[in-house]
Amino acid sequence: MSTWDNQIKEFTMYNMKHFVVVDNKARVRASQLRLSLLFCNRTEVQEVDIPAFPLEAFRFRTIPELIGSTVVIENELFDMVAEVVGKEDPKDLVTSTGMETKRMAINLQDLEKNNIRCVLFGPCVDDLAPLMAEERTEPLIVVLHFFRVNRWDGKTSVQSHFDISTVRVDSSLKEIQEFRNR
């Protein structure tokens, strides 16, 4: 990952060669696709700019979809846009593997006033906690990127994944602007 972290940016298009296509049997799937790319030392990546190519960066799920779903696929990752309407204070946490991290629960609401609880871990807490501590005049709209659903004791919630999830609060994002305008 560290080899490609500085070369590949989200929401950008690339020409790539010398990679391997493998069956996507990973425990956590960022994509519903059956196959994924595996990079090796010979892999070459070159950024291209084709403005006419439509790029849908997010795969949104709605709160009613998540709550109303009869089958919960806990290892499938998705995206969500919502307003933060409540929070708990961040807490220190030690995972089952001994890793020290943080945990914070927030309440999210969509435009139809549907609510869902969201649990953030690690870097997602670090990114969002300072914004939650500020006095705000406008609602805090977030895009949750690569989150997963969790159902426990009959209640459905969403939660971040330690390694993959991000919380985006950039007001210039088209999805945040559309949510705010509606």
Short mmCIF file of C-alpha atoms in Angstrom, two decimals:
data_model
loop_
_atom_site.label_atom_id
_atom_site.label_comp_id
_atom_site.label_asym_id
_atom_site.label_seq_id
_atom_site.Cartn_x
_atom_site.Cartn_y
_atom_site.Cartn_z
CA MET A 1 0.00 0.00 0.00
CA SER A 2 2.76 2.46 0.88
CA THR A 3 4.28 2.05 -2.59
CA TRP A 4 1.11 3.28 -4.31
CA ASP A 5 -0.25 5.63 -1.65
CA ASN A 6 1.50 8.71 -3.09
CA GLN A 7 0.96 7.77 -6.74
CA ILE A 8 -2.76 6.99 -6.82
CA LYS A 9 -5.35 9.55 -5.74
CA GLU A 10 -9.07 9.04 -5.35
CA PHE A 11 -11.35 10.54 -8.00
CA THR A 12 -8.59 10.40 -10.62
CA MET A 13 -8.29 8.29 -13.79
CA TYR A 14 -5.23 6.22 -14.74
CA ASN A 15 -3.73 4.04 -17.46
CA MET A 16 -2.17 0.98 -15.83
CA LYS A 17 -0.14 -1.96 -17.04
CA HIS A 18 1.66 -4.96 -15.56
CA PHE A 19 -0.89 -5.89 -12.92
CA VAL A 20 -2.72 -9.11 -12.08
CA VAL A 21 -6.48 -9.64 -11.99
CA VAL A 22 -7.50 -11.78 -9.00
CA ASP A 23 -10.71 -13.13 -7.52
CA ASN A 24 -12.03 -10.64 -4.96
CA LYS A 25 -12.36 -12.96 -1.97
CA ALA A 26 -11.15 -10.36 0.53
CA ARG A 27 -12.89 -10.33 3.90
CA VAL A 28 -13.87 -6.68 3.45
CA ARG A 29 -14.93 -5.75 -0.05
CA ALA A 30 -14.72 -2.13 -1.18
CA SER A 31 -16.41 -3.19 -4.40
CA GLN A 32 -19.24 -5.53 -5.30
CA LEU A 33 -17.25 -6.65 -8.32
CA ARG A 34 -15.99 -10.23 -8.38
CA LEU A 35 -12.48 -9.32 -9.55
CA SER A 36 -9.86 -6.84 -8.31
CA LEU A 37 -6.41 -5.66 -9.34
CA LEU A 38 -3.22 -6.81 -7.67
CA PHE A 39 -0.19 -4.59 -8.23
CA CYS A 40 3.36 -5.89 -8.36
CA ASN A 41 6.84 -4.34 -8.62
CA ARG A 42 6.53 -3.97 -12.41
CA THR A 43 3.12 -2.24 -12.31
CA GLU A 44 3.12 1.11 -14.12
CA VAL A 45 0.57 3.81 -13.39
CA GLN A 46 0.07 6.96 -15.47
CA GLU A 47 -2.54 9.62 -14.69
CA VAL A 48 -4.80 10.67 -17.58
CA ASP A 49 -7.26 13.52 -17.86
CA ILE A 50 -10.39 12.85 -19.89
CA PRO A 51 -12.94 15.46 -18.73
CA ALA A 52 -15.76 13.92 -20.80
CA PHE A 53 -15.51 10.58 -18.98
CA PRO A 54 -18.21 10.37 -16.27
CA LEU A 55 -16.77 9.27 -12.94
CA GLU A 56 -19.21 8.27 -10.22
CA ALA A 57 -16.98 8.22 -7.17
CA PHE A 58 -19.53 7.06 -4.62
CA ARG A 59 -21.91 4.14 -4.25
CA PHE A 60 -24.57 5.62 -2.00
CA ARG A 61 -26.99 3.70 0.18
CA THR A 62 -29.89 5.36 1.98
CA ILE A 63 -30.89 5.01 5.62
CA PRO A 64 -34.24 3.35 4.73
CA GLU A 65 -32.39 0.85 2.48
CA LEU A 66 -30.07 -0.12 5.31
CA ILE A 67 -32.73 -0.31 8.02
CA GLY A 68 -35.31 -2.07 5.80
CA SER A 69 -32.96 -4.64 4.36
CA THR A 70 -33.76 -8.21 5.38
CA VAL A 71 -30.23 -9.43 4.67
CA VAL A 72 -27.22 -7.59 6.09
CA ILE A 73 -23.91 -8.15 4.30
CA GLU A 74 -21.50 -6.89 6.96
CA ASN A 75 -18.37 -7.04 4.81
CA GLU A 76 -19.80 -4.96 1.93
CA LEU A 77 -18.66 -1.34 1.92
CA PHE A 78 -20.83 1.57 0.74
CA ASP A 79 -21.11 5.35 0.95
CA MET A 80 -23.68 7.62 2.59
CA VAL A 81 -24.40 11.35 2.76
CA ALA A 82 -26.18 12.74 5.83
CA GLU A 83 -26.30 15.49 8.43
CA VAL A 84 -24.68 14.92 11.82
CA VAL A 85 -27.41 15.65 14.39
CA GLY A 86 -25.83 14.30 17.58
CA LYS A 87 -22.69 12.78 19.04
CA GLU A 88 -21.15 11.04 22.02
CA ASP A 89 -17.78 12.07 23.39
CA PRO A 90 -14.79 10.18 21.89
CA LYS A 91 -13.53 7.28 24.00
CA ASP A 92 -10.23 5.44 24.04
CA LEU A 93 -10.46 1.83 22.92
CA VAL A 94 -8.15 -1.18 22.84
CA THR A 95 -9.09 -3.63 20.09
CA SER A 96 -9.03 -7.41 20.40
CA THR A 97 -5.61 -7.34 18.68
CA GLY A 98 -4.23 -4.92 21.29
CA MET A 99 -4.30 -1.83 19.07
CA GLU A 100 -5.03 1.45 20.90
CA THR A 101 -7.49 3.67 19.05
CA LYS A 102 -10.50 5.92 19.54
CA ARG A 103 -14.24 5.34 19.17
CA MET A 104 -17.02 7.88 18.78
CA ALA A 105 -20.73 7.40 18.04
CA ILE A 106 -22.69 9.98 16.08
CA ASN A 107 -26.31 10.23 14.97
CA LEU A 108 -27.02 10.85 11.29
CA GLN A 109 -30.16 12.14 9.61
CA ASP A 110 -31.16 12.23 5.95
CA LEU A 111 -33.40 14.77 4.21
CA GLU A 112 -36.54 12.77 5.05
CA LYS A 113 -35.67 12.86 8.80
CA ASN A 114 -34.65 9.18 8.90
CA ASN A 115 -32.01 8.57 11.59
CA ILE A 116 -29.25 6.02 12.02
CA ARG A 117 -26.44 5.60 14.51
CA CYS A 118 -22.88 5.62 13.19
CA VAL A 119 -19.79 4.41 15.04
CA LEU A 120 -16.44 5.88 14.01
CA PHE A 121 -13.03 4.39 14.80
CA GLY A 122 -9.44 5.66 14.63
CA PRO A 123 -8.65 8.25 11.96
CA CYS A 124 -12.34 8.95 11.32
CA VAL A 125 -12.68 10.11 14.95
CA ASP A 126 -9.56 12.26 14.60
CA ASP A 127 -10.97 13.88 11.44
CA LEU A 128 -14.47 14.57 12.74
CA ALA A 129 -14.08 15.25 16.50
CA PRO A 130 -12.52 18.73 16.08
CA LEU A 131 -15.35 19.79 13.76
CA MET A 132 -17.93 18.53 16.24
CA ALA A 133 -16.33 20.59 19.04
CA GLU A 134 -16.65 23.87 17.07
CA GLU A 135 -19.61 26.21 17.37
CA ARG A 136 -21.50 25.81 14.09
CA THR A 137 -23.99 28.07 12.37
CA GLU A 138 -24.60 25.65 9.49
CA PRO A 139 -25.41 21.94 9.66
CA LEU A 140 -22.47 19.54 9.45
CA ILE A 141 -23.01 17.48 6.28
CA VAL A 142 -20.73 14.48 5.81
CA VAL A 143 -20.04 11.91 3.14
CA LEU A 144 -19.14 8.58 4.69
CA HIS A 145 -16.87 6.75 2.28
CA PHE A 146 -16.37 2.96 2.50
CA PHE A 147 -18.49 2.28 5.58
CA ARG A 148 -20.28 -0.93 6.50
CA VAL A 149 -23.62 -1.86 8.02
CA ASN A 150 -23.97 -3.58 11.37
CA ARG A 151 -27.08 -5.15 12.91
CA TRP A 152 -27.02 -5.98 16.60
CA ASP A 153 -29.94 -6.80 18.88
CA GLY A 154 -32.40 -5.87 16.13
CA LYS A 155 -30.91 -2.38 15.62
CA THR A 156 -29.14 -1.33 12.44
CA SER A 157 -26.17 1.04 12.48
CA VAL A 158 -23.24 1.92 10.25
CA GLN A 159 -19.60 1.90 11.23
CA SER A 160 -16.24 2.80 9.83
CA HIS A 161 -13.61 0.26 8.90
CA PHE A 162 -10.24 0.83 10.62
CA ASP A 163 -8.13 0.77 7.45
CA ILE A 164 -10.35 1.98 4.62
CA SER A 165 -13.12 4.36 5.71
CA THR A 166 -12.96 8.14 5.42
CA VAL A 167 -15.28 10.94 6.47
CA ARG A 168 -15.49 13.79 3.98
CA VAL A 169 -16.72 17.22 5.06
CA ASP A 170 -15.46 19.27 2.13
CA SER A 171 -18.30 21.68 1.30
CA SER A 172 -17.09 21.88 -2.32
CA LEU A 173 -18.01 18.22 -2.91
CA LYS A 174 -20.91 18.05 -5.34
CA GLU A 175 -22.76 15.54 -3.15
CA ILE A 176 -22.57 17.77 -0.07
CA GLN A 177 -23.72 20.82 -2.04
CA GLU A 178 -26.69 18.90 -3.47
CA PHE A 179 -27.69 17.65 -0.02
CA ARG A 180 -27.45 21.16 1.44
CA ASN A 181 -29.45 22.71 -1.45
CA ARG A 182 -32.29 20.19 -1.06
#
